[in-house]
Coordinates of C-alpha atoms in Angstrom, one line a residue:
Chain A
X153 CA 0.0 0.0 0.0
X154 CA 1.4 3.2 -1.0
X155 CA 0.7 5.6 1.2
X156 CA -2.0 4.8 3.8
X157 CA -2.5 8.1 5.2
X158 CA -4.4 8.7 1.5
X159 CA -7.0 6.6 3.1
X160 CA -10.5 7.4 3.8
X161 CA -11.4 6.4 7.4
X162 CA -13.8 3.7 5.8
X163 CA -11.5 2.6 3.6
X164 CA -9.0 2.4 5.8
X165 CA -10.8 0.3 8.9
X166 CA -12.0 -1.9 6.1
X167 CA -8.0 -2.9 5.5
X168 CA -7.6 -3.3 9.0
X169 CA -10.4 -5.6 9.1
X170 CA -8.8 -7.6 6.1
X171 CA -5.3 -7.9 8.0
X172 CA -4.0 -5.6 4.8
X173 CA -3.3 -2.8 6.7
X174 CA -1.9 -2.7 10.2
X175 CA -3.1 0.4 12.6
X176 CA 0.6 1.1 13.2
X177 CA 1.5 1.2 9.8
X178 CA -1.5 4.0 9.4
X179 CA -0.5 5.7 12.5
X180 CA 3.3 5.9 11.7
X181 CA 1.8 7.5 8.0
X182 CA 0.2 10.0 9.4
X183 CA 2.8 11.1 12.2
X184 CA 5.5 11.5 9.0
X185 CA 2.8 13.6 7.2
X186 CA 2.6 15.7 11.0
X187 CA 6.5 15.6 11.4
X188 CA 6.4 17.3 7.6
X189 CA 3.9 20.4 8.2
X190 CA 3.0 20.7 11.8
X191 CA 5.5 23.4 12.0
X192 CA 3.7 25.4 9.4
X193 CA 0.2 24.6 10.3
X194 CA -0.1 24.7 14.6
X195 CA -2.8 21.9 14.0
X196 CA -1.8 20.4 17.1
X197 CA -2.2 22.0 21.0
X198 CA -0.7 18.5 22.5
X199 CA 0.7 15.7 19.9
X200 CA 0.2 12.7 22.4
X201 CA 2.7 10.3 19.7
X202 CA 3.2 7.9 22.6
X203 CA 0.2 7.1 24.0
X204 CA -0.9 7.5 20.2
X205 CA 1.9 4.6 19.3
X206 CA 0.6 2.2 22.6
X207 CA -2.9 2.3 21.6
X208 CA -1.7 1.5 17.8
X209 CA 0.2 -1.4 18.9
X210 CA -2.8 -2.9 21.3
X211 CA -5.1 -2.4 17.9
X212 CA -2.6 -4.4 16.2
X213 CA -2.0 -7.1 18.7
X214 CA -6.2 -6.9 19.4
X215 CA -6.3 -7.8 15.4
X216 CA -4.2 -10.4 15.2
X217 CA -5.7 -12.3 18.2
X218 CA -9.3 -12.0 16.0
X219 CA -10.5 -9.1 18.2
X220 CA -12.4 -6.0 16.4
X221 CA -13.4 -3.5 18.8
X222 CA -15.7 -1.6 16.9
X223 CA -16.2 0.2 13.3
X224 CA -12.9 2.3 14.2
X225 CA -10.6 0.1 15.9
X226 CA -7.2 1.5 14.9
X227 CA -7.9 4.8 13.0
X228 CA -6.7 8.3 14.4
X229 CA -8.6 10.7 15.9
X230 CA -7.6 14.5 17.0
X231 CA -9.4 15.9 19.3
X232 CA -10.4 19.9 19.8
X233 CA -9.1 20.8 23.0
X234 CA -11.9 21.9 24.6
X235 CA -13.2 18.0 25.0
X236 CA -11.7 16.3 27.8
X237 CA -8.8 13.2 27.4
X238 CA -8.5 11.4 30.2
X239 CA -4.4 12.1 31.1
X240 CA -4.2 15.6 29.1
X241 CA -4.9 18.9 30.2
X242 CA -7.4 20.3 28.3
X243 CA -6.2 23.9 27.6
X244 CA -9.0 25.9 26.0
X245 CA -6.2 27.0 23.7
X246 CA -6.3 29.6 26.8
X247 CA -3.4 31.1 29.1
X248 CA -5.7 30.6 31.9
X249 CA -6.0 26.8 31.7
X250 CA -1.8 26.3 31.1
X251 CA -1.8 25.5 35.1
X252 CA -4.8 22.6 34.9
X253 CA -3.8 19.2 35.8
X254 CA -4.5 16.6 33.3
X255 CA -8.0 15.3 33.0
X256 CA -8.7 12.2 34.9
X257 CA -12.1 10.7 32.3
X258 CA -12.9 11.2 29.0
X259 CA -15.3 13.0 27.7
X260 CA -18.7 11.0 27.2
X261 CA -18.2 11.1 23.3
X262 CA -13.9 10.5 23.4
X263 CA -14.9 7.8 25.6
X264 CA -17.3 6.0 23.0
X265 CA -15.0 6.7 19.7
X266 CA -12.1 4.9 21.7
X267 CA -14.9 2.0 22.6
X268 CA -14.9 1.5 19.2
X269 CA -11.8 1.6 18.6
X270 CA -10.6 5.0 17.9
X271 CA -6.8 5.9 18.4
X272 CA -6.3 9.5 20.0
X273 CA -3.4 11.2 18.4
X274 CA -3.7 14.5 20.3
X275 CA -5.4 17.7 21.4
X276 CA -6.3 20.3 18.7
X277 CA -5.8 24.1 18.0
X278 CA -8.9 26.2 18.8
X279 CA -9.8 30.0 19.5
X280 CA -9.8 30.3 23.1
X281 CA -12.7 28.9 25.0
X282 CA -14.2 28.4 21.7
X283 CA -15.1 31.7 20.8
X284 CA -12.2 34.2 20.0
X285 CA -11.0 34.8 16.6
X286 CA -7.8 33.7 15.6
X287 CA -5.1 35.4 17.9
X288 CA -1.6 36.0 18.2
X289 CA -1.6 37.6 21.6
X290 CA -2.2 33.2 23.4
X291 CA 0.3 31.0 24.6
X292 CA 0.2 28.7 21.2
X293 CA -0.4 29.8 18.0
X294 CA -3.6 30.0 15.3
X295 CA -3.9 26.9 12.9
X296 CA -3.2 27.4 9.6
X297 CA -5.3 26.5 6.5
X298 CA -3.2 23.6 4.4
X299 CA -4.5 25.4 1.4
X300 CA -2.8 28.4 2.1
X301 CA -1.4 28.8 5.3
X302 CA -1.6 32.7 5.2
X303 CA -5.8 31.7 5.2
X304 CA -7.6 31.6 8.3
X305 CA -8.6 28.0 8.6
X306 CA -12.0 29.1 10.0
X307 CA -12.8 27.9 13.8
X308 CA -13.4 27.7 16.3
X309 CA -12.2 24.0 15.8
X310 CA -9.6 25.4 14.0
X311 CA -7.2 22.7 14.7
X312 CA -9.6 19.9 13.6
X313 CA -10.3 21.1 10.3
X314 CA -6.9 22.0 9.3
X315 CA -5.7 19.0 10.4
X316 CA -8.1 17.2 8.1
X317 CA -7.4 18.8 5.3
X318 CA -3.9 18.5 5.6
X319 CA -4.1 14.6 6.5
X320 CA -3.3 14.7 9.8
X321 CA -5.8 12.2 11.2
X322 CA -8.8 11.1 9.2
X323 CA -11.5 12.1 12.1
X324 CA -11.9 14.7 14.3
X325 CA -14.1 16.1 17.0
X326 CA -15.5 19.3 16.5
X327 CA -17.8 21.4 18.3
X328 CA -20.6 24.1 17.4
X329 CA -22.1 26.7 19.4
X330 CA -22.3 29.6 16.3
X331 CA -20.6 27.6 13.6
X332 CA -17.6 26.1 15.1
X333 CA -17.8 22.7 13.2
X334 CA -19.1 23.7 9.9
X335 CA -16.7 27.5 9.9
X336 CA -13.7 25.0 9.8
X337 CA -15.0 22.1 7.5
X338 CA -16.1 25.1 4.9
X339 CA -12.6 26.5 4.8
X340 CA -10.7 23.6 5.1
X341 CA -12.5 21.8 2.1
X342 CA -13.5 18.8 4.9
X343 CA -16.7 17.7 5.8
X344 CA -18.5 19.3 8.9
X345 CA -21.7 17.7 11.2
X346 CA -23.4 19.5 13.9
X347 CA -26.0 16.8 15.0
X348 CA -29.4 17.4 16.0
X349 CA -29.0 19.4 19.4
X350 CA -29.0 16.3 22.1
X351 CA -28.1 13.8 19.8
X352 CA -24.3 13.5 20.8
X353 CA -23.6 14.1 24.2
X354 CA -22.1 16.7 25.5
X355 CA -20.7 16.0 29.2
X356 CA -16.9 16.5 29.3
X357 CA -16.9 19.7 27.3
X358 CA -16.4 22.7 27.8
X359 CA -19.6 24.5 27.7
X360 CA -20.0 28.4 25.8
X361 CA -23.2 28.4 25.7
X362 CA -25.6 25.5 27.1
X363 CA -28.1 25.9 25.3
X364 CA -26.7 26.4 21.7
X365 CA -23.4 24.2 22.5
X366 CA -23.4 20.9 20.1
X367 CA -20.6 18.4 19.5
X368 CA -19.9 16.9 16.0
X369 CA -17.6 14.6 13.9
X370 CA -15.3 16.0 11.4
X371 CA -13.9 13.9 8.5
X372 CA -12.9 14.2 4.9
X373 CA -15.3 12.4 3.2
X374 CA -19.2 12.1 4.0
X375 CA -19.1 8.5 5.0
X376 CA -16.5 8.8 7.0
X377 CA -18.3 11.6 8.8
X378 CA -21.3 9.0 8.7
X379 CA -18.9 5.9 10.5
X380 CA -18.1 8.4 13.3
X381 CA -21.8 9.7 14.2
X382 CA -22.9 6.2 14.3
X383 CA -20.1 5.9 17.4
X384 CA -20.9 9.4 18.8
X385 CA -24.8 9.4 18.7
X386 CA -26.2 8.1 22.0
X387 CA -28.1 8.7 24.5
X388 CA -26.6 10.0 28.0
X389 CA -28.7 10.9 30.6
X390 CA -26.3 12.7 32.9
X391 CA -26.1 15.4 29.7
X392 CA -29.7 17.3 31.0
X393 CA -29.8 18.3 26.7
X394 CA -29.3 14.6 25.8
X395 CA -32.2 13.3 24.0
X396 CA -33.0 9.7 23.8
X397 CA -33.5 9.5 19.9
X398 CA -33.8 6.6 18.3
X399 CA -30.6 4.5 16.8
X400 CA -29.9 5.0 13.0
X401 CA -28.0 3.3 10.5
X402 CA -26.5 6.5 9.1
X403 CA -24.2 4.4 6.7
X404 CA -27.3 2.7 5.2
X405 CA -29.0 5.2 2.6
X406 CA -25.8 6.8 1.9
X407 CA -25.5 5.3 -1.5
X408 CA -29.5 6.1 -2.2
X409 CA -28.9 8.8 -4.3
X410 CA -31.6 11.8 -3.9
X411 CA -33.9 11.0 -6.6
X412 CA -37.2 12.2 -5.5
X413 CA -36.3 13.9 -2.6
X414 CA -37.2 17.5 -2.2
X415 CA -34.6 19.9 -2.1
X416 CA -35.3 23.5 -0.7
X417 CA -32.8 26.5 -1.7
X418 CA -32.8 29.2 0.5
X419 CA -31.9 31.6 -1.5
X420 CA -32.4 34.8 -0.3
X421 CA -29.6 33.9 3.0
X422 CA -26.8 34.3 0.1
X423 CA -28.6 36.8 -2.8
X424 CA -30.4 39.0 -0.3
X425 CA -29.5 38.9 3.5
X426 CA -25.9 39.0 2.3
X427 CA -24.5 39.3 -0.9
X428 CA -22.3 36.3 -1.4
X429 CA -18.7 36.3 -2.9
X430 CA -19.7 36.0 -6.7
X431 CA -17.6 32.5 -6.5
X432 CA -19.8 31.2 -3.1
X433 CA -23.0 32.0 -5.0
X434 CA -21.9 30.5 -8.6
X435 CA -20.4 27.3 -6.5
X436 CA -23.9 27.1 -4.9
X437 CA -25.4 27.3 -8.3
X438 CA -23.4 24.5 -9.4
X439 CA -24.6 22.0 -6.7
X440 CA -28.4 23.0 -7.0
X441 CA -27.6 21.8 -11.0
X442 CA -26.2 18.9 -10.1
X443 CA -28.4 17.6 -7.9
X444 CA -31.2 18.5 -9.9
X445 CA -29.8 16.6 -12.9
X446 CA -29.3 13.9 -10.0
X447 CA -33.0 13.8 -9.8
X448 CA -33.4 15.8 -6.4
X449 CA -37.0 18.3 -7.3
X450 CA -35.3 21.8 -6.3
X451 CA -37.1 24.8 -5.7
X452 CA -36.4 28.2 -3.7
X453 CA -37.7 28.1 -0.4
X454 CA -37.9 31.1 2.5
X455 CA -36.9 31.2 5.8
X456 CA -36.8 34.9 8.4
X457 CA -34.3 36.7 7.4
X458 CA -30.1 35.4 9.0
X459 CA -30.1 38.9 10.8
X460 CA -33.0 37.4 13.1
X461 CA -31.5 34.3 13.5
X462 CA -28.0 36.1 14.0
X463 CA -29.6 38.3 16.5
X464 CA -30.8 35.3 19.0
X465 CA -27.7 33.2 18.6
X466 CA -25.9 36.5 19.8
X467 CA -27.9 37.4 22.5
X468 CA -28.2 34.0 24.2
X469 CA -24.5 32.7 23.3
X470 CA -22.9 35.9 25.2
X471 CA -25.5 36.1 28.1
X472 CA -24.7 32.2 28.9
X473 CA -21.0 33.0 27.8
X474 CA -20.7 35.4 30.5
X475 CA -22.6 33.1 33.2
X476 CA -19.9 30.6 32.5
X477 CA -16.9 32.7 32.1
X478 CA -17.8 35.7 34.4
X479 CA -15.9 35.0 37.6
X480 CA -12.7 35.2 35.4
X481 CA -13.9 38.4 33.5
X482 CA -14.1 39.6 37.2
X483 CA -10.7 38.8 38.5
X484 CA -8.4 38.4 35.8
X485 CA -9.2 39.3 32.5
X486 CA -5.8 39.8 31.3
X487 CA -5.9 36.5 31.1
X488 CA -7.8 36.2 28.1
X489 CA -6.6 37.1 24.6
X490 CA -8.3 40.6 23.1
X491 CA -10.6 39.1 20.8
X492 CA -12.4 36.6 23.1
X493 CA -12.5 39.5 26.2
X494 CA -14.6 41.2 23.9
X495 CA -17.1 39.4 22.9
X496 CA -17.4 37.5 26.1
X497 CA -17.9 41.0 28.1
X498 CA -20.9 41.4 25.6
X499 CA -22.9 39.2 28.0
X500 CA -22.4 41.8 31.0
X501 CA -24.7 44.1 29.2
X502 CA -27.1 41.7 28.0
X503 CA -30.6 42.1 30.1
X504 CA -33.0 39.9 31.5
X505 CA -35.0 40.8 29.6
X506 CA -33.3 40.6 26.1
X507 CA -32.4 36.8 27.4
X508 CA -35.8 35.9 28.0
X509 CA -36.7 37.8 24.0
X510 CA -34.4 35.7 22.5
X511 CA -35.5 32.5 24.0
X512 CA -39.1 33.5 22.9
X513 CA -38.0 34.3 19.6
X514 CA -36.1 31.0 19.5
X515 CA -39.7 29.2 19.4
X516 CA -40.6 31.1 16.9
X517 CA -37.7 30.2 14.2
X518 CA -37.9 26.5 15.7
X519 CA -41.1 26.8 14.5
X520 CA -40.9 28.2 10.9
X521 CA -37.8 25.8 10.0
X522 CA -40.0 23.3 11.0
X523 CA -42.5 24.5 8.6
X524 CA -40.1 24.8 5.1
X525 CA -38.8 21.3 6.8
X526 CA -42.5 20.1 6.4
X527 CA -42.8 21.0 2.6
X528 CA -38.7 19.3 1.4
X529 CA -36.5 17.0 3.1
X530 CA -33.6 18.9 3.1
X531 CA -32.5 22.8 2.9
X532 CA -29.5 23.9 0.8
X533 CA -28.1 27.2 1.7
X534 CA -24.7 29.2 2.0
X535 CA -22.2 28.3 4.7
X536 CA -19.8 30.9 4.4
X537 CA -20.4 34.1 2.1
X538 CA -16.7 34.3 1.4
X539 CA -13.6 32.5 0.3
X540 CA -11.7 32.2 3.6
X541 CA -9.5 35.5 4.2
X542 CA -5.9 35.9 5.2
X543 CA -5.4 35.1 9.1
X544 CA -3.2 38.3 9.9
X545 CA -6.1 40.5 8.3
X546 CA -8.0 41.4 11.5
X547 CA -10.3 43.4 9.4
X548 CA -11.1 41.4 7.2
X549 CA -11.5 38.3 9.9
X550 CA -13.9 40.8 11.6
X551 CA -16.1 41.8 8.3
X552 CA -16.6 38.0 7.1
X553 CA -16.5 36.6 10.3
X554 CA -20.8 37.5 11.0
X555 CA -21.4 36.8 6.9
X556 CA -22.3 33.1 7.3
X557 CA -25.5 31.2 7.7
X558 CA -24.8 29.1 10.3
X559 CA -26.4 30.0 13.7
X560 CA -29.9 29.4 12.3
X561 CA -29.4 25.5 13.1
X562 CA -27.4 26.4 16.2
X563 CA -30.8 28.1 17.5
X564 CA -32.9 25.7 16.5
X565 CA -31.1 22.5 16.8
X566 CA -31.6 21.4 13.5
X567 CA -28.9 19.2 12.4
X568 CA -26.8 20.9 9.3
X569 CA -23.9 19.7 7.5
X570 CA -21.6 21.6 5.9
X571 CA -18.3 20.5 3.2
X572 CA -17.1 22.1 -0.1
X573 CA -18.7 23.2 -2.7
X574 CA -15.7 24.0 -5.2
X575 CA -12.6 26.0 -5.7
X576 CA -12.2 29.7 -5.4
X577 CA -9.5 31.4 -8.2
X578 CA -7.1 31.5 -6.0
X579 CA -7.4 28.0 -5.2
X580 CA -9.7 28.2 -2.1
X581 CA -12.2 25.8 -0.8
X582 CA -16.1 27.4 -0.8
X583 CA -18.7 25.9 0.5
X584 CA -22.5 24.5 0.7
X585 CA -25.0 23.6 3.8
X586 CA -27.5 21.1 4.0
X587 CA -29.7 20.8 6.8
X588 CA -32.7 18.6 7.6
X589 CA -35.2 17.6 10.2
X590 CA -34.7 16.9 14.0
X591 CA -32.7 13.5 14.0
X592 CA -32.9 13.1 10.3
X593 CA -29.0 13.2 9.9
X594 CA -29.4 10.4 7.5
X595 CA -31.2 12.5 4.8
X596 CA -28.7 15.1 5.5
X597 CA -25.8 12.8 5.0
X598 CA -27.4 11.5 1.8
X599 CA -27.7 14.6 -0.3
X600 CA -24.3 15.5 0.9
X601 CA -22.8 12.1 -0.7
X602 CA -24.9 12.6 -3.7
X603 CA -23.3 15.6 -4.5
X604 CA -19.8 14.5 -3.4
X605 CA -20.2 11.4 -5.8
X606 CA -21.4 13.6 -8.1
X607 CA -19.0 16.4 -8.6
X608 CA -15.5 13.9 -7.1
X609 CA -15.2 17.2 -4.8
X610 CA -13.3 14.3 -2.2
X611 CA -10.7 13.9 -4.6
X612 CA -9.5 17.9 -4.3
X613 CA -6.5 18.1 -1.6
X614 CA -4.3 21.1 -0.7
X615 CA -1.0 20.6 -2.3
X616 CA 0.6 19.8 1.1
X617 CA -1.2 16.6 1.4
X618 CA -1.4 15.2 -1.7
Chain B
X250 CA -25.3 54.3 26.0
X251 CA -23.0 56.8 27.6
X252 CA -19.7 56.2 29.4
X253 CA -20.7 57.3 32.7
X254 CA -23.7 54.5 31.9
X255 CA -21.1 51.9 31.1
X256 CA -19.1 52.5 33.9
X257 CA -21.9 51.9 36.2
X258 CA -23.0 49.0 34.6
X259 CA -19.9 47.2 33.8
X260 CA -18.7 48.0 38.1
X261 CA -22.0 46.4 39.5
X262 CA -21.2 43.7 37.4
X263 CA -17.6 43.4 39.3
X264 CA -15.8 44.2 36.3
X265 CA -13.8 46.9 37.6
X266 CA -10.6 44.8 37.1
X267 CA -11.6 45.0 33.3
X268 CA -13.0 49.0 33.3
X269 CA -9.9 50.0 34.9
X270 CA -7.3 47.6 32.4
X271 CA -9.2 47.6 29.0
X272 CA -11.7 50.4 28.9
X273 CA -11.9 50.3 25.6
X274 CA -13.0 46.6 25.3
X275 CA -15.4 47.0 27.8
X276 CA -17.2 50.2 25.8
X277 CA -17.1 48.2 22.6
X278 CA -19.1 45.0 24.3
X279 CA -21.5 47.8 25.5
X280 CA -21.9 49.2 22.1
X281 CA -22.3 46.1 20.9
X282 CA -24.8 44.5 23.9
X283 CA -27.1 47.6 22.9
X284 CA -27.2 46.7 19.4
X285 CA -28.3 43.7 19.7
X286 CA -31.1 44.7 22.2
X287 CA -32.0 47.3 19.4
X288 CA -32.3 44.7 17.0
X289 CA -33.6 42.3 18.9
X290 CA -37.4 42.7 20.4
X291 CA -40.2 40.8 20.6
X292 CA -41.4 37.9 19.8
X293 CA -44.8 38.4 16.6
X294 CA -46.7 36.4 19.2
X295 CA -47.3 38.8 22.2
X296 CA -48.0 35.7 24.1
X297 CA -45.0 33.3 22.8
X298 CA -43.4 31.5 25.6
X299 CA -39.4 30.8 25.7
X300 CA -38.3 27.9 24.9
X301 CA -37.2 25.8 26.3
X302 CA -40.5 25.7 28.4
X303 CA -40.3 25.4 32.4
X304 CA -40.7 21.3 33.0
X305 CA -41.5 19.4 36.4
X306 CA -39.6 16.3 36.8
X307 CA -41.3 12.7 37.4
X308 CA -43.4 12.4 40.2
X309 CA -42.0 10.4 43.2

């Protein structure tokens, strides 16, 4: 086998399966392709190579004895660092958690992916506490996009998407409060899931905001992304937002193609309520084509405007920001970087009032999504308006940072994917979303293979890791 | 809202520390709390309820 790293996670755990591939052969792939561009790409917040290396060797020796753990057994997995590794210190990607001790338990959903057989390489680059931009004034520095490392890989799972795209690890754990797992997977060029809110559980992470906070796999391909939800997606009932949902086979229509299924553009999110990059919109264009000529029935479809949606996410992410993050606003807010200070102070200011609007509000766009949800199967809509921007641009990172549609599925819990939707001219990955109904990942994840089988978009790599 | 306004605010919330070392950040989250309770206001429905609604737990 030439170079295993190459790999898709499925394709990969099936040649472990066979005994043609060994999961220290794949690991030892992928820490050469680390070894080769970490220094240029600050994927990683903590490379764990030995405990990475043990855990290989067990799956190997597990293998040969005729023992399969699960659907993952031996395949990499990087982990965003605010989700908790039992014997790493989970940093926040923050100068205030450089002193914690290492965490004794994992994290409900690290916990399940290494049931099944998942290999933890290490921690990953975020912005701190989830919610800053990409900083230079923290203790490690901002990932990198592998396409071009002067791009801002998007975030705030930052490290999980760039290290992705660059080959790294072929899954990753993400999370999503106002974007934080699709912002990544759209400028990375990798494929992004933020589950129906309660579907993955979320005890062992660091909370932003309880009531918008999901967690989500990240992967390169859609059925990898598919392999790891089926391990993530369970039930928990010490998470009080864990729903008891009922157990898919998310692998299983994959292949179904979307023929007869009802596809609803929202339009007006990337023509109206912003004015999309003339590249985003003619890339969105394209997929709506293809999966018409796929057989998908497309038509237009409206939602409330993103400035309503934006509105809510903002008012309830900061005021629940602040309830979680106030004590150390109070006593040592050097501590955090600039751009996270800022918008974490937001929630000083916000009312009682203006909490208790939003939440009210909420209803209300649960409610209509639910309606255009009622008359097609899936939506299709922007993910980000622009190509990703240059990292050391602050004013750009500021002006595209708010022109996304995003935070409508973060305040209703819908679950949206989100993964590339071509190349920009300068050779930059643009994006699409596809969202569905309440636990209906599996219609979500089949569109998005349809139009990854479709157009080949898996096949495009950044030069680095080709 | 007015910087004598902020300062009152931002000090009952205990975030002197912060008013007295980054003034300036502690304006702009002002600024930008008040937008968004410009923009924000109520629900169509005057009676809407928030969601999620208030829940009792199983009986015992």
């Amino acid at each position: 086998m030439s170079d295993p790293s190459l790999l898709s996670a499925v394709e990969a755990a099936r040649a472990m399966a066979a005994g043609k591939l060994s999961p220290v052969d794949l690991l030892d792939a992928y820490l050469a392709r680390i070894d080769r561009h970490e220094a240029a790409l600050n994927v990683f917040i903590a490379l764990d190579r030995d405990a990475a290396r043990t855990a290989a060797r067990a799956a190997e020796a597990e293998l040969r004895a005729g023992r399969r753990r699960g659907p993952l057994h031996g395949l990499p997995i990087g982990i965003k660092d605010i989700v908790d590794v039992a014997g790493l210190r989970t940093t926040c990607h923050s100068r205030l958690r450089l002193d914690a001790p290492p965490t004794i338990e994992d994290a409900v959903c690290v916990a399940a992916l290494r049931g099944a057989g998942g290999l933890v390489v290490g921690k990953l680059a975020t912005h701190e506490f989830a919610i800053g931009g990409p900083s230079f004034d923290l203790p490690f520095p901002p990932a990198r996009n592998p396409w071009n490392r002067d791009h801002h890989p998007g975030g705030s799972s930052s490290g999980s998407g760039a290290g992705l795209a660059a080959g790294f690890f072929p899954l990753a754990v993400g999370t999503d409060t106002g974007g934080s797992v699709r912002n990544p997977a759209s400028a990375c060029g990798v494929v992004g899931l933020k589950p129906t809110y309660g579907l993955v559980s979320r005890r062992g992470v660091q909370p932003l905001s309880f009531t918008l906070d999901h967690v989500g796999p990240m992967a390169r391909t859609v059925a990898d992304c598919a392999l790891m939800l089926q391990v993530m997606a369970a039930h928990d009932p010490a998470d009080p937002g864990s729903a008891p949902a009922p157990r898919v086979d998310y692998a299983r229509s994959l292949e179904s193609g979307v023929r007869g299924l009802r596809i609803g553009v929202v339009r007006h999110f990337h023509d109206a309520d912003h004015v999309a990059h003339p590249g985003v919109a003619a890339a969105l264009d394209e997929v709506v084509r293809t999966l018409a000529a796929e057989g998908a029935q497309v038509a237009d479809i409206r939602l409330p405007p993103l400035a309503r949606f934006a509105t809510v996410n903002r008012v309830i992410l900061m005021a629940e920001a602040f309830a979680i993050h106030g004590n150390d606003l109070r006593e040592r807010p050097e501590g955090f970087c600039q751009s996270s200070r800022r918008r974490m102070l937001v929630g000083a200011f916000v009312g009682g009032a203006d909490y208790v609007q939003a939440n009210r509000q909420r209803l209300e766009l649960m409610v209509a999504v639910d309606a255009a949800l009622a008359e097609v199967d899936v939506l299709l809509c922007a993910s980000s308006m622009d190509p990703p921007c240059r990292i050391d641009d602050a004013g750009e990172v500021e002006r595209t940072y708010p022109r996304q549609a995003r935070t409508p599925f973060n305040v209703t819990g819908h679950p949206a994917l989100a993964m590339m939707s071509g190349l920009s001219r300068d050779g930059l990955p643009l994006s699409v979303q596809f969202a569905g109904r309440n636990f209906d990942e599996a219609t979500v994840l089949r569109v998005a293979r349809a139009w990854e089988r479709a157009s080949g978009i898996d096949r495009k790599r950044p030069a680095l890791a080709a | 809202m007015d910087a004598k306004a902020v300062e009152v605010l931002a000090r009952e919330a205990g975030l002197s520390r912060a008013l007295d070392k980054f003034p300036d950040d502690v304006a702009a989250a002002a600024a930008q709390a008040a937008d968004l309770a410009r923009r924000l206001g109520p629900p169509a429905d005057p009676l809407a309820e928030p969601w999620p609604p208030m829940k009792v737990g199983a009986p015992r």
